[in-house]
XYZ file of C-alpha atoms in Angstrom:
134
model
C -10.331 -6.011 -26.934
C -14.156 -5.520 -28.396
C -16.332 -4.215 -25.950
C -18.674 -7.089 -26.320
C -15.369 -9.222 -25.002
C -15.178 -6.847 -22.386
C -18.990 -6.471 -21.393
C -18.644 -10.638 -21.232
C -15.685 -10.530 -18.495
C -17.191 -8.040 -16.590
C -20.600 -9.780 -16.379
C -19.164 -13.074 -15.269
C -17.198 -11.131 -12.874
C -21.153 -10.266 -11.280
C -22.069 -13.937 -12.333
C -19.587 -15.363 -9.666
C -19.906 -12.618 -7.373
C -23.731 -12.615 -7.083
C -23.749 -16.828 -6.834
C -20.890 -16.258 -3.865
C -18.435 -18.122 -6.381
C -15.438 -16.432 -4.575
C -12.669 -19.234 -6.037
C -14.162 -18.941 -9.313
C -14.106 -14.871 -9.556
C -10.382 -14.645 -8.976
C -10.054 -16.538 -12.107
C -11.639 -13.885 -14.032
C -8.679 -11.403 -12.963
C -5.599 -11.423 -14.781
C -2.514 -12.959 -12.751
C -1.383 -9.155 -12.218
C -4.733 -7.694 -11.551
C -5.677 -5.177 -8.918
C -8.452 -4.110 -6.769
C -8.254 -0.223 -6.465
C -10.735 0.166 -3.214
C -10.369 3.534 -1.151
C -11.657 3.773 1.800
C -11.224 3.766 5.321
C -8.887 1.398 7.173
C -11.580 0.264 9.064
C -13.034 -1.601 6.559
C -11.145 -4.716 6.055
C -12.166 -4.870 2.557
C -10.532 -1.280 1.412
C -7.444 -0.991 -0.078
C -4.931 -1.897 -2.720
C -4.940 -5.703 -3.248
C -2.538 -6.684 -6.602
C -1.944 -10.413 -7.603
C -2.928 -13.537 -7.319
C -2.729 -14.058 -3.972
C -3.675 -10.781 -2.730
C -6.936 -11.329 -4.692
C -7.845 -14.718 -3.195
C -7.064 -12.921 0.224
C -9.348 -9.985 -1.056
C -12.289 -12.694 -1.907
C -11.554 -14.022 1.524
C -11.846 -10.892 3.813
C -14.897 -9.019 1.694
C -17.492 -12.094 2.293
C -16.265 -12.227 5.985
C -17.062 -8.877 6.428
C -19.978 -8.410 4.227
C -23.411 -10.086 4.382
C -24.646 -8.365 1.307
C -28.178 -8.393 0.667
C -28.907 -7.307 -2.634
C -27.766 -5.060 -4.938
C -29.031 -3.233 -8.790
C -26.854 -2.446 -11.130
C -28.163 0.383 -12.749
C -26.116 1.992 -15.532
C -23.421 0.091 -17.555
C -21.033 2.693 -19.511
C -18.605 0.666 -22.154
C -15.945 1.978 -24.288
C -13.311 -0.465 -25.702
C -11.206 -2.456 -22.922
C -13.627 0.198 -19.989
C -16.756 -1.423 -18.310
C -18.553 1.536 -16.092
C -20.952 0.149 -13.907
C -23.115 2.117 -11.468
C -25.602 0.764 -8.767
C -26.761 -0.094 -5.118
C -26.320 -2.028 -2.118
C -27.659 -3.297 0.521
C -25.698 -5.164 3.350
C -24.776 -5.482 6.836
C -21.639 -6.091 8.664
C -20.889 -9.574 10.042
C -19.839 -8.442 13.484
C -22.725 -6.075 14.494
C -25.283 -6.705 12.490
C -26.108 -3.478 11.494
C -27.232 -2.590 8.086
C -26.416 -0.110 5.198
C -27.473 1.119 2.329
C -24.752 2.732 -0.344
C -24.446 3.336 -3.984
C -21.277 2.497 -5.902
C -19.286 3.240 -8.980
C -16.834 0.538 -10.527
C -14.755 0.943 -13.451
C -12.665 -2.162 -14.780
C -9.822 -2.317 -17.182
C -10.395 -5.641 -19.516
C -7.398 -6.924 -21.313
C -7.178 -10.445 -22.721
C -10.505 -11.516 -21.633
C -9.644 -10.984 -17.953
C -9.831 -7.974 -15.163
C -6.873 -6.170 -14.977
C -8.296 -3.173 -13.277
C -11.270 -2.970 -10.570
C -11.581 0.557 -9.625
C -13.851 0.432 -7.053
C -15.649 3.445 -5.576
C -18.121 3.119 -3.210
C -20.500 4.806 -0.268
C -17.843 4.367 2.164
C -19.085 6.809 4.764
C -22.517 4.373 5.000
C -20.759 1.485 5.174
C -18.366 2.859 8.236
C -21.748 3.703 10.039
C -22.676 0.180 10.064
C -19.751 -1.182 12.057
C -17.796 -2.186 13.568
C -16.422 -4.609 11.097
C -13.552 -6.269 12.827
């Protein structure tokens, strides 16, 4: 795929997620795809979520956990079907309130005009401090 196709998917990808469109962003992952999200187990979010279903669970449990509120993206790195994108957050957990701040790196895999790949890496250690989370 061109890497303006894949700059496109990857930008409505943070279309839906920054308008909260959470049924709308699963449709921009391919039926196979996969969130790639280390972390602690702590965080409901982290993990390995693959497929359909385990994606609409994924855009289920993140927003329930997360009140994020705001984020940059600072540096977008493309090359062919590989959208880099580097930035910030700001957010608080749901249960107790507390707030964090954390950068992030995410790397997606674009094939067919869908995410295939979301390789997310992120400040977990920041976001851990800010719970608890369940």
């Amino acid at each position: 795929m061109a890497s303006t196709g894949s700059r496109d998917t990857v930008a409505r990808f943070f279309d839906c997620l920054g308008s909260a469109r959470m049924r709308e962003i699963v449709d921009v992952f391919s039926d196979d795809g996969t969130i790639d999200m280390p972390g602690t187990n702590d965080l409901p979010w982290a993990g390995r979520w693959t497929g359909r279903q385990r994606l609409e669970e994924y855009f289920r449990v993140m927003p329930a956990a997360l009140d994020i509120r705001g984020a940059t993206q600072d540096v977008w790195l493309i090359d062919g079907n590989n959208v880099v994108v580097s930035g910030t957050e700001h957010g608080a957990s749901r249960v107790s309130g507390k707030e964090y701040h954390a950068k992030w790196c995410w790397r997606f895999v674009v094939e067919a005009g869908k995410i295939k790949l979301w390789d997310a890496y992120e400040d977990t250690e920041a976001m851990f401090n800010a719970g608890p989370w369940r």
